[in-house]
Short mmCIF file of C-alpha atoms in Angstrom, two decimals:
data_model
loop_
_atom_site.label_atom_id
_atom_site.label_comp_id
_atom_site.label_asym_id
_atom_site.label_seq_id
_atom_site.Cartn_x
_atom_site.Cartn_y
_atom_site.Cartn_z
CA UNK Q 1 6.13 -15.87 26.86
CA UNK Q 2 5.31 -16.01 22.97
CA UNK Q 3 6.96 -13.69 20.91
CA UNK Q 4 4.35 -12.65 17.92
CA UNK Q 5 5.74 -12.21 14.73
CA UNK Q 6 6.33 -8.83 12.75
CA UNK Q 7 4.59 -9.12 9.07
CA UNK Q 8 5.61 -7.32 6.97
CA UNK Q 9 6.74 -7.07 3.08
CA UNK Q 10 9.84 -8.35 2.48
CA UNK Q 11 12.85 -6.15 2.64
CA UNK Q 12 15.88 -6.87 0.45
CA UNK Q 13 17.81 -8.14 3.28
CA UNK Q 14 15.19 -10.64 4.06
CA UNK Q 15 14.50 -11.78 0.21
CA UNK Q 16 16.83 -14.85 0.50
CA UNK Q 17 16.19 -15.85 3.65
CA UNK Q 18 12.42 -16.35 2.60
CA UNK Q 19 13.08 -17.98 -0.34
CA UNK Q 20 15.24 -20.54 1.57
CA UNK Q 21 12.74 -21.42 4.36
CA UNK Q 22 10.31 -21.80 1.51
CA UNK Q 23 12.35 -24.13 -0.31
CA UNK Q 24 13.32 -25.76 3.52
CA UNK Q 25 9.67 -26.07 4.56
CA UNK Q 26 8.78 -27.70 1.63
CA UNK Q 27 11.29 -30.20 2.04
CA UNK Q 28 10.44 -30.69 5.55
CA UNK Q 29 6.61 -31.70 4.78
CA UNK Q 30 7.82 -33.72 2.28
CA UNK Q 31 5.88 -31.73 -0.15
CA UNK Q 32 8.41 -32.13 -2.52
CA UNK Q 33 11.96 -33.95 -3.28
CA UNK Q 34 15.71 -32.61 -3.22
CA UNK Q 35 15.71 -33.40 -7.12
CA UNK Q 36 12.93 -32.03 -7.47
CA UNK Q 37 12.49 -28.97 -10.03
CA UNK Q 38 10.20 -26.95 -8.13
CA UNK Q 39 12.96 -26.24 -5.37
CA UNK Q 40 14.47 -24.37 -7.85
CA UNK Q 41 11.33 -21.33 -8.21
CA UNK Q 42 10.70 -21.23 -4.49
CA UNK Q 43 14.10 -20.74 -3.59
CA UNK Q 44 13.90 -17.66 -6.05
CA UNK Q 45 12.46 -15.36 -3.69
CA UNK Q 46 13.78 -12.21 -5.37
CA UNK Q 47 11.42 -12.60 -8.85
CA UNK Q 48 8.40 -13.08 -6.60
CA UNK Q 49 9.65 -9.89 -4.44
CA UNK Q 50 9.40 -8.43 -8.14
CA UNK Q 51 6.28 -9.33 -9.16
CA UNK Q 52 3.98 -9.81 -6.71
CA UNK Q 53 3.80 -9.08 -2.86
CA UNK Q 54 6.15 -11.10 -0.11
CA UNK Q 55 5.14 -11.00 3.33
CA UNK Q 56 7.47 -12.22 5.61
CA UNK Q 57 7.05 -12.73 9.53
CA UNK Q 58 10.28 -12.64 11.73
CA UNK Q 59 11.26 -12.60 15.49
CA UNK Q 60 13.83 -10.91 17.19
CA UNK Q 61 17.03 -13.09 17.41
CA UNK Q 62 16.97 -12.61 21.04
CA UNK Q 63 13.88 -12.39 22.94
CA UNK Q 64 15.32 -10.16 25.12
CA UNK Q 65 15.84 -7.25 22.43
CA UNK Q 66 12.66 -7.00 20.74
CA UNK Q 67 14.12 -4.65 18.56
CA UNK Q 68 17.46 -6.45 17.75
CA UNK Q 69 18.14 -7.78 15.08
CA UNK Q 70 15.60 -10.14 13.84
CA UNK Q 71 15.56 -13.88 11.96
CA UNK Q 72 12.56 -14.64 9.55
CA UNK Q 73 10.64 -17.39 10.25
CA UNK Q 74 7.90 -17.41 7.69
CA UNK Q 75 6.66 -16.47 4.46
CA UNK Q 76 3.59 -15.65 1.66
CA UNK Q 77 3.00 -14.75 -1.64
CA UNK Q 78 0.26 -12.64 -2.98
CA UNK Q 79 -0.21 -12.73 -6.31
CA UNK Q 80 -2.26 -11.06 -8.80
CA UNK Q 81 -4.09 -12.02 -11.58
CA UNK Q 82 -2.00 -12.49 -14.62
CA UNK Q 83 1.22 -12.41 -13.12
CA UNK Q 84 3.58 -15.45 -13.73
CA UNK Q 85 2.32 -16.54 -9.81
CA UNK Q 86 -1.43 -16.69 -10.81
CA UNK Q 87 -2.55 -20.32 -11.30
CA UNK Q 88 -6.40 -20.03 -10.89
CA UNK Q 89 -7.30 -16.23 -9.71
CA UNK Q 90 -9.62 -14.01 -11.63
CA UNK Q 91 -9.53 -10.35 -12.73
CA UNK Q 92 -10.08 -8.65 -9.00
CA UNK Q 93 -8.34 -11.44 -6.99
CA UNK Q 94 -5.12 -11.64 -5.20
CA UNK Q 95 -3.75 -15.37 -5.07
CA UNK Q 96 -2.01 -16.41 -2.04
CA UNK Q 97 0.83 -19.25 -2.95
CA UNK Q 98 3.88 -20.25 -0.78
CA UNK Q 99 2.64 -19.98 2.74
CA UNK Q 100 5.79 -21.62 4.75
CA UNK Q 101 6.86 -21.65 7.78
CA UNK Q 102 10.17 -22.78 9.79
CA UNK Q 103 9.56 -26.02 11.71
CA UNK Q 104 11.12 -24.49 14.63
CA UNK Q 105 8.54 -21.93 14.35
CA UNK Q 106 5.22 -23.61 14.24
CA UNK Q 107 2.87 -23.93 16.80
CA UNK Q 108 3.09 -20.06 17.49
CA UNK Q 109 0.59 -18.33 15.03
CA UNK Q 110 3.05 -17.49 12.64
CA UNK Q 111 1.15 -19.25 9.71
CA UNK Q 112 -2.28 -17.76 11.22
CA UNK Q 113 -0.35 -14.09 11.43
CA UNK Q 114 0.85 -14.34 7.72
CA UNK Q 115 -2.59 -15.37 6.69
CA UNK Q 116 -4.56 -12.18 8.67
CA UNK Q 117 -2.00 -9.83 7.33
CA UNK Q 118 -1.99 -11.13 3.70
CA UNK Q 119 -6.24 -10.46 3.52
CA UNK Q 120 -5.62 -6.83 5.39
CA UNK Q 121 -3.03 -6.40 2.17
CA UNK Q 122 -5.87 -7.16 -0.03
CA UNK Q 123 -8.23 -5.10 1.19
CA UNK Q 124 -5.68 -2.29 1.12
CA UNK Q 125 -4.70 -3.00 -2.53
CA UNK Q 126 -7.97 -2.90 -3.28
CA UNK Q 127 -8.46 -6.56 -4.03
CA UNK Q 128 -12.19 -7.47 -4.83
CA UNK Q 129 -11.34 -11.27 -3.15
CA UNK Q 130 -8.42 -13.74 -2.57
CA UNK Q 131 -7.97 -17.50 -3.84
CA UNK Q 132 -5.54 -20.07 -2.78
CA UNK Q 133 -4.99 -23.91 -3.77
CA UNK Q 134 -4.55 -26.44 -0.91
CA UNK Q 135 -4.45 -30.34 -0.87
CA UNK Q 136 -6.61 -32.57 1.69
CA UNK Q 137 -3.99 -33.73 3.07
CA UNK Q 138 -3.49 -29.96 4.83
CA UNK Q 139 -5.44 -30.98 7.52
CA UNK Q 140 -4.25 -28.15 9.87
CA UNK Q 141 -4.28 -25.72 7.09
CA UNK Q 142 -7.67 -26.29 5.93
CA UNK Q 143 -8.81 -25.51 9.46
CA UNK Q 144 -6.68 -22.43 9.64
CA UNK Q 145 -7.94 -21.14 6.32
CA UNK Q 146 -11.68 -22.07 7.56
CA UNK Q 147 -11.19 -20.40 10.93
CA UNK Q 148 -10.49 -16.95 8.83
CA UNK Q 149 -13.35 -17.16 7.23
CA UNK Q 150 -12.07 -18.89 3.60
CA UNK Q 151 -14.93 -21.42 1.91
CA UNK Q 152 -15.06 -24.31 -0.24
CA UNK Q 153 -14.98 -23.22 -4.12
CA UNK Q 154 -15.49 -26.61 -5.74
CA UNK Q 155 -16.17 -25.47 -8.92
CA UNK Q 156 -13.10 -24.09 -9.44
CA UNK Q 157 -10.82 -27.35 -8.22
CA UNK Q 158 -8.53 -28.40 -10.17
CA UNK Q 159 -5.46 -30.76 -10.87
CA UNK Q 160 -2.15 -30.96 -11.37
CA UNK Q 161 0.07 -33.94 -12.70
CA UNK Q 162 -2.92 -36.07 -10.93
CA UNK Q 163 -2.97 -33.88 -7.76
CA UNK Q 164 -6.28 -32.86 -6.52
CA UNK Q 165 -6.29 -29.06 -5.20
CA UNK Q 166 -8.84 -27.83 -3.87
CA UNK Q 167 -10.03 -23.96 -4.08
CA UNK Q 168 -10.78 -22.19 -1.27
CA UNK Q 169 -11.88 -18.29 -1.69
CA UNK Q 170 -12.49 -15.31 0.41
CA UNK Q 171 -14.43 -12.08 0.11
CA UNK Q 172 -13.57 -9.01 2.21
CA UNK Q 173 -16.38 -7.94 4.09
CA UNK Q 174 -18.50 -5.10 3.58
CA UNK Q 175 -17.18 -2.07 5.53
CA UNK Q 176 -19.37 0.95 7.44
CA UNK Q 177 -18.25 3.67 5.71
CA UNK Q 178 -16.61 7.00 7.07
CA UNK Q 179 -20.13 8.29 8.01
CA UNK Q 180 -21.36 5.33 10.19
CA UNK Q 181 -17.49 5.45 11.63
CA UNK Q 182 -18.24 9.02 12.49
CA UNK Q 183 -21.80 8.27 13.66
CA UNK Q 184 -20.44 6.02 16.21
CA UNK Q 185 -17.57 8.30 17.31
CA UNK Q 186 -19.38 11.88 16.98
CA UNK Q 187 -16.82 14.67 17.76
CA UNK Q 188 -17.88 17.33 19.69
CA UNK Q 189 -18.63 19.79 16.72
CA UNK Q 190 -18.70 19.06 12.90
CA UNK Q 191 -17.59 22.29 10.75
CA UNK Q 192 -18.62 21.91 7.02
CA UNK Q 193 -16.48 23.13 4.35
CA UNK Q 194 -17.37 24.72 1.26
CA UNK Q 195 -16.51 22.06 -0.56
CA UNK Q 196 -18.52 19.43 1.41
CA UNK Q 197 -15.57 17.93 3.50
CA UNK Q 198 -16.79 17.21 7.31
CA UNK Q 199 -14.23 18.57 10.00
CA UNK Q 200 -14.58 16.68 13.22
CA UNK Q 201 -13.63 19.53 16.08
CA UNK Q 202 -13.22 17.76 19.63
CA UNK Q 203 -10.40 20.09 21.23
CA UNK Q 204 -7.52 17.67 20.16
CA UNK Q 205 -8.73 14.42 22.37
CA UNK Q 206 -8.37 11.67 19.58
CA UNK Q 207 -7.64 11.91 15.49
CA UNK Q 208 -10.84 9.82 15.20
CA UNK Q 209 -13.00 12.83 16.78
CA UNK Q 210 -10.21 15.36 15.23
CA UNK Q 211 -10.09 15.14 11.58
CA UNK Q 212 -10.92 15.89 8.37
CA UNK Q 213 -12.95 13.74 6.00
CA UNK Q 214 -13.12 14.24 2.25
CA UNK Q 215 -16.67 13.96 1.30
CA UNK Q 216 -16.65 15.46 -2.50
CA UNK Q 217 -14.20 15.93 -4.89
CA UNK Q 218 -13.80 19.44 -5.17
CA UNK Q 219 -12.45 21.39 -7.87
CA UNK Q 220 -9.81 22.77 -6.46
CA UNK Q 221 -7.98 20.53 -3.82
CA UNK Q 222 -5.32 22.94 -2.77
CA UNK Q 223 -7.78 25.19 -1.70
CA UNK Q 224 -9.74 22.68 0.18
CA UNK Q 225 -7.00 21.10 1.92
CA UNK Q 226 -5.82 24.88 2.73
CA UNK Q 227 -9.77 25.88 4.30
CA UNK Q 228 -9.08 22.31 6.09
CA UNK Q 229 -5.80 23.69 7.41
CA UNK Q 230 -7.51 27.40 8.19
CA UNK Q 231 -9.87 25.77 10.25
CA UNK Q 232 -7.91 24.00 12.95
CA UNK Q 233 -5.85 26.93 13.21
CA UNK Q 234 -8.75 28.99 14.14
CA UNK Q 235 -9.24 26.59 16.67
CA UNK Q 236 -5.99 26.25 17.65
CA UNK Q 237 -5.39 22.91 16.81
CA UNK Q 238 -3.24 20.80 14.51
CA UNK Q 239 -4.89 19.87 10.96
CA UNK Q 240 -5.77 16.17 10.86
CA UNK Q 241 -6.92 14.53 7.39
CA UNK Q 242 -8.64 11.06 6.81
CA UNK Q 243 -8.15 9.42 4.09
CA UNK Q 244 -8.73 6.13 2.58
CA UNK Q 245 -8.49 3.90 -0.69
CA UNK Q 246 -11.03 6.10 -2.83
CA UNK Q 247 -10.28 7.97 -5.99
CA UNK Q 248 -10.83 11.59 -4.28
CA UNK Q 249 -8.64 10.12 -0.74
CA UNK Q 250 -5.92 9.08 -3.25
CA UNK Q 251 -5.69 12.17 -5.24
CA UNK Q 252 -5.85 14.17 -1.88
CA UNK Q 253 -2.75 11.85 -0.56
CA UNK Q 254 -0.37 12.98 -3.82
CA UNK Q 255 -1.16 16.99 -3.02
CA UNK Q 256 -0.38 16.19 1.01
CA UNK Q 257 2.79 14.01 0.10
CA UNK Q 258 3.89 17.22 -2.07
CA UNK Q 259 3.59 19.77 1.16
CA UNK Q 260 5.55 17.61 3.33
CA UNK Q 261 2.22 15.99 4.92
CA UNK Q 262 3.39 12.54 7.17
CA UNK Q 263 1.37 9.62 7.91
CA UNK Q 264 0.85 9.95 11.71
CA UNK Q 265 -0.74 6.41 11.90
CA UNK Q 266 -2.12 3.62 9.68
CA UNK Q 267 -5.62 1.76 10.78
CA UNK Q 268 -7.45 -1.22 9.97
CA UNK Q 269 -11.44 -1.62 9.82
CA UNK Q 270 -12.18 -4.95 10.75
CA UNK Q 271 -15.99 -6.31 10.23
CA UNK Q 272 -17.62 -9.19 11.32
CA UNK Q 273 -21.53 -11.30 10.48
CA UNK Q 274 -22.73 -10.78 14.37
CA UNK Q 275 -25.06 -14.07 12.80
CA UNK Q 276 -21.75 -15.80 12.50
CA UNK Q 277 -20.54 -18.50 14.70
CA UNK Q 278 -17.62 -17.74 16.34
CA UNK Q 279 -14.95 -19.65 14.64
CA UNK Q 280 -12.73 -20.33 17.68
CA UNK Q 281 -12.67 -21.29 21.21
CA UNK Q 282 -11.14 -19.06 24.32
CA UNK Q 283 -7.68 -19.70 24.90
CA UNK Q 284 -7.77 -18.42 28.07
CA UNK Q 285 -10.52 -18.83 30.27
CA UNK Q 286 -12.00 -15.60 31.86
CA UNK Q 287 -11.84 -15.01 35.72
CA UNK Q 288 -14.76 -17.23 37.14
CA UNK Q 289 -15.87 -14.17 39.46
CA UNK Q 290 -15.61 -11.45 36.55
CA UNK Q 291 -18.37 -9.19 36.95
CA UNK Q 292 -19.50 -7.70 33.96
CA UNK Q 293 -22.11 -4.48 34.05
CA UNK Q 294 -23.62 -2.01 31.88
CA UNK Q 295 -23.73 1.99 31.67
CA UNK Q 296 -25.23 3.93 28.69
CA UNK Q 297 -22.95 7.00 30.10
CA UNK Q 298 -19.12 6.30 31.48
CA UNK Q 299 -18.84 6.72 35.29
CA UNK Q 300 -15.22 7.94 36.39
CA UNK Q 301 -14.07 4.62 36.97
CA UNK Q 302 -14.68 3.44 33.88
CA UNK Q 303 -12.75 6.59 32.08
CA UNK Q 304 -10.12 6.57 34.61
CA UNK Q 305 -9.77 2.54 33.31
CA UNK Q 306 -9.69 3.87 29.90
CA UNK Q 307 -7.97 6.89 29.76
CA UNK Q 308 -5.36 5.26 32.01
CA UNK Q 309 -4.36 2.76 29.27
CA UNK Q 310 -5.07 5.31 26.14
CA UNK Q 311 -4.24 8.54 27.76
CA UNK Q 312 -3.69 9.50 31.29
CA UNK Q 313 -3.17 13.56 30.80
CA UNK Q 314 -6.37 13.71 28.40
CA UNK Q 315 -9.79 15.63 29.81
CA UNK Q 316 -11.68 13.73 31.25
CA UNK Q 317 -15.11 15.98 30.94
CA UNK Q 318 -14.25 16.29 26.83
CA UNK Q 319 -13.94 12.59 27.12
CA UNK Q 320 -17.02 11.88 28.82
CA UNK Q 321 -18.89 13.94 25.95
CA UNK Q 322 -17.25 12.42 23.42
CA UNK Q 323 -17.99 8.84 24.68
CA UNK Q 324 -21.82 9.51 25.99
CA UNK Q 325 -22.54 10.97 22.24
CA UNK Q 326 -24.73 8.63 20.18
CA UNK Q 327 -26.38 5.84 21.33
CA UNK Q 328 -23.67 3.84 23.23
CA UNK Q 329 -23.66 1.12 25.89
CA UNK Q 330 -20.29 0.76 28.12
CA UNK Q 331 -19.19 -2.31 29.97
CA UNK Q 332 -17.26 -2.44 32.79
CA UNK Q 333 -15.17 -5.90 34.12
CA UNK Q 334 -14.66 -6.32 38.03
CA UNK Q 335 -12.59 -8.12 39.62
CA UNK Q 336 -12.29 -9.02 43.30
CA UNK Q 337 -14.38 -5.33 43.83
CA UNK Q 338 -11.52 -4.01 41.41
CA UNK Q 339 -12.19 -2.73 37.80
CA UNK Q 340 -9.84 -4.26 35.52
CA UNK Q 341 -11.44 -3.77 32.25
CA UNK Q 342 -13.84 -1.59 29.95
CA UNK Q 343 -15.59 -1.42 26.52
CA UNK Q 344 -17.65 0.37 24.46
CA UNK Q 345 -19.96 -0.61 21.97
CA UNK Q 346 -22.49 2.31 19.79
CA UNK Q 347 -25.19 1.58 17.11
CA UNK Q 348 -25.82 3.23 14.03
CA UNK Q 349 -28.57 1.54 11.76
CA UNK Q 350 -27.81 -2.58 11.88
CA UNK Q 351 -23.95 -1.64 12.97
CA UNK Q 352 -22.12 -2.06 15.64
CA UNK Q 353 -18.85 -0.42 16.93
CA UNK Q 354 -16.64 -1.45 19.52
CA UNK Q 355 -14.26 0.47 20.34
CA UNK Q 356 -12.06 1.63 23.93
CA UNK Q 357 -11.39 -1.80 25.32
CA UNK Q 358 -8.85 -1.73 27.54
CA UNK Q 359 -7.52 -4.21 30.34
CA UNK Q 360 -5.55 -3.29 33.32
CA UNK Q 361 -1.57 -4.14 32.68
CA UNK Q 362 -2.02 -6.07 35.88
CA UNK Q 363 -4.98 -8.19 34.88
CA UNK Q 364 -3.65 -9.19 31.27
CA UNK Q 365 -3.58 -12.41 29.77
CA UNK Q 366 -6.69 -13.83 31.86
CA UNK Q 367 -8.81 -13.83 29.22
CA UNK Q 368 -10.60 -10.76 30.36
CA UNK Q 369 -10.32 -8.70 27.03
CA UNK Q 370 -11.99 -11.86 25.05
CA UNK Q 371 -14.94 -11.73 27.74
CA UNK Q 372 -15.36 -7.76 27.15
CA UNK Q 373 -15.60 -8.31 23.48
CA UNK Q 374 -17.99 -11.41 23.53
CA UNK Q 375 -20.18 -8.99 26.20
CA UNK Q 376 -20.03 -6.09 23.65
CA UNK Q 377 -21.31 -8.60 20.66
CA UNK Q 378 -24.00 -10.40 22.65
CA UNK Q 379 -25.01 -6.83 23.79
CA UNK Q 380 -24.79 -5.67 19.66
CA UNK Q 381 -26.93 -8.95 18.94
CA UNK Q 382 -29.72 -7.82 21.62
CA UNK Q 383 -30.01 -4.54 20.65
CA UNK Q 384 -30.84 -5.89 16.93
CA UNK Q 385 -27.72 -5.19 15.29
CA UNK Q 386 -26.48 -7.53 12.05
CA UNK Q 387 -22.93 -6.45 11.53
CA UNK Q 388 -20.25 -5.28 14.12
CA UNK Q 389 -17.17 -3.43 13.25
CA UNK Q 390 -13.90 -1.97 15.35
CA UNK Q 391 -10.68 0.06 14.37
CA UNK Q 392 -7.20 -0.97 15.44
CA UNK Q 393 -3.87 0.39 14.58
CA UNK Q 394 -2.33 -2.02 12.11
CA UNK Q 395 0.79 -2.77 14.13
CA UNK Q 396 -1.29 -4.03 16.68
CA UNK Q 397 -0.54 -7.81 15.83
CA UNK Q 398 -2.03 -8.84 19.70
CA UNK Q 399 -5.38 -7.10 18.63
CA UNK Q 400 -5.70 -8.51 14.82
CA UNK Q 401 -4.95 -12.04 16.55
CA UNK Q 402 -7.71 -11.71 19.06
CA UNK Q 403 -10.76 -10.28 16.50
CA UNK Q 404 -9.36 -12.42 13.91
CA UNK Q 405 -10.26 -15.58 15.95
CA UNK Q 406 -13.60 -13.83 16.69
CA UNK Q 407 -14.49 -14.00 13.30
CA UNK Q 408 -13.56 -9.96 12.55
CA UNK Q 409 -12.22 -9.49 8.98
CA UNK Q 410 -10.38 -6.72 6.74
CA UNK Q 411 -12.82 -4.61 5.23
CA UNK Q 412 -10.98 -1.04 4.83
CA UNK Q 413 -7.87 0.98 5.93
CA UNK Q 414 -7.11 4.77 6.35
CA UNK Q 415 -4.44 6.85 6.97
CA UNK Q 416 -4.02 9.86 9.14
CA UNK Q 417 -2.46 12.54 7.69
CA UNK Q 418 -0.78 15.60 9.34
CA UNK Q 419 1.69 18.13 8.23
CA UNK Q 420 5.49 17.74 9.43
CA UNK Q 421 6.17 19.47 12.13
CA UNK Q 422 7.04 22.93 11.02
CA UNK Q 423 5.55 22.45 7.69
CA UNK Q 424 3.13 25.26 8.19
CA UNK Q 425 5.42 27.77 9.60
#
């Protein structure tokens, strides 16, 4: 079985290592000499650990202990503009330099993981687009950078010591926005505050249907965040807060890290043109007898499908409501008479959310997760939809794999926020 890689930045045990393999890989493609000066900067990992952003993707030494101690098998650089790395970006761009990976290692998706994870890290920093330089001769490069969705920038080519590089750019798609999120996952009951913050109330099941979302910038945040925090108690429930990359989410973030608030979990909005091709074939077939049908409200087998994978003690009747709020289709895989997979997908103006896919541990790796997904989209198309969108936790390296070769993007990230346990007395 594959092991994916963990991305991640670069920790200061891992800085030499990276700058090695860079230096090794180069070598290796014969994209350089041993006398050759250049060896010299990409070995020296640590100054681009200092001024600009190293990813690095490593596997566990042993297969066998995934959480063992782990060897790093590839590399990136994400530089912004006017930093020493910059060759050609502009004000607003990130510039990806120094993708490398170990020859033992290719062939797995480590260059493809490094790649998806250094566009989520510009959409999170807030990067308007990101550039990169590449030579013809990168054959399967070029095909790997046109399969995530980067294009041609001729204009900007350029050359270097009479080597032609060519530009290739990408733009982070346009996300849905918290209230189109929320349209598509309604909570039960929305409580306004004074301030104008939405309070999604759905008796616990889910942070999405759970939490807090700050609307306004009010002008005192203490207080909001405190009518927030008086609101869940009066329903006897734990105070959740949303919050992304804008000015308001960020000044909201500083007052929550100063009352002991913890990230409970990190997620990723991925986008895609439902116009699009899709940019990649199936790598694994689906069953040849899947059956794939259609309910506007979840039966029980379909939640007990879900719920079984996301979670098994949750109510199933607050579920059901949840789910059947909106307008919202639900697809359901069989197998042999046997469901072994489910879906969602809801509308709100020209989007399209999927969301609750989930495969039967038995049934994995058949290809039946790919075929629920390409349902949901040709179902988004028919029903006149232009963009589609989904959430997924960003450790979820399987997921990001799968949309990313479905032509799903980056286009925002959020936080959930939640006070320590005990933080409220």
């Amino acid at each position: 079985m594959t092991v994916l890689p963990r991305i991640g930045v670069a920790t200061p045990e891992q800085v030499a290592d990276a700058g090695a393999l860079t230096a090794e890989a180069y070598l290796a493609d014969r994209l350089l000499d041993r006398d050759d000066e250049y060896e010299v900067e990409l070995r020296d990992a640590e100054r681009r650990a200092r001024e600009a952003t190293l990813l690095v993707a490593s596997v566990p030494v042993d297969p066998a202990e995934p959480d063992g101690r782990h060897a790093v098998v590839g590399t990136i650089t994400l530089a912004p503009y006017g930093s020493s790395y910059a060759e050609i970006a502009e004000p607003g761009e990130l510039e990806l330099r120094m993708l490398a990976v170990a020859p033992e290692a290719r062939g797995a998706g480590v260059a493809e993981a490094l790649v998806v994870a250094a566009q989520r890290e510009a959409v999170v920093l807030g990067a308007r687009g990101v550039v990169l330089s590449t030579l013809d001769s990168m054959r399967t490069a070029r095909r790997l950078y046109a399969r995530l969705g980067f294009t041609s920038a001729a204009d900007r080519d350029w050359a270097h010591e009479e080597i032609r590089l060519r530009v290739l750019t990408w733009t982070p798609p346009t996300a849905p926005g918290v209230l189109t999120e929320m349209a598509c996952w309604p909570p039960l009951r929305v409580l306004t505050t004074r301030d104008g913050w939405r309070v999604g109330v759905s008796q616990g099941l889910t942070r999405r249907a759970n939490s807090a979302v700050p609307l306004t910038e009010p002008a005192d945040l203490a207080a909001a965040v405190a009518e927030v925090v008086e609101i869940y108690a009066a329903e006897r429930q734990r105070p959740v807060l949303r919050l992304g990359g804008s000015d308001v989410d960020r000044r909201v973030g500083e007052l929550l890290d100063a009352q002991d608030w913890v990230t409970a979990s990190v997620t990723d909005v991925l986008v895609a043109d439902l116009h699009a091709p899709v940019r990649a074939e199936p790598t694994a077939p689906a069953p040849p007898s899947l059956e794939l049908a259609v309910q506007h409200v979840p039966d029980d087998a379909w939640l007990e499908t879900y719920l079984g994978v996301k979670s098994a003690s949750a109510d199933r009747e607050v579920a059901r409501a949840i789910l059947a709020g909106g307008t919202a289709q639900h697809v359901v895989a069989r197998h042999a008479g046997a469901v072994v997979g489910v879906i969602r997908v809801a509308y709100e103006g020209d989007w399209a959310a999927l969301s609750c896919l989930a495969v039967d541990p038995l049934a994995r790796r058949a290809g039946i997760g790919r075929a629920l997904t390409l349902h949901a989209l040709a179902l988004a198309r028919e029903h006149g939809a232009a963009r589609a969108f989904l959430q997924v936790e960003a450790h979820n390296v399987v997921a990001a794999r799968l949309y990313a070769r479905l032509g799903f993007g980056p286009a925002d990230s959020y936080r959930y926020r939640e006070p320590r346990v005990g933080a409220l007395g």
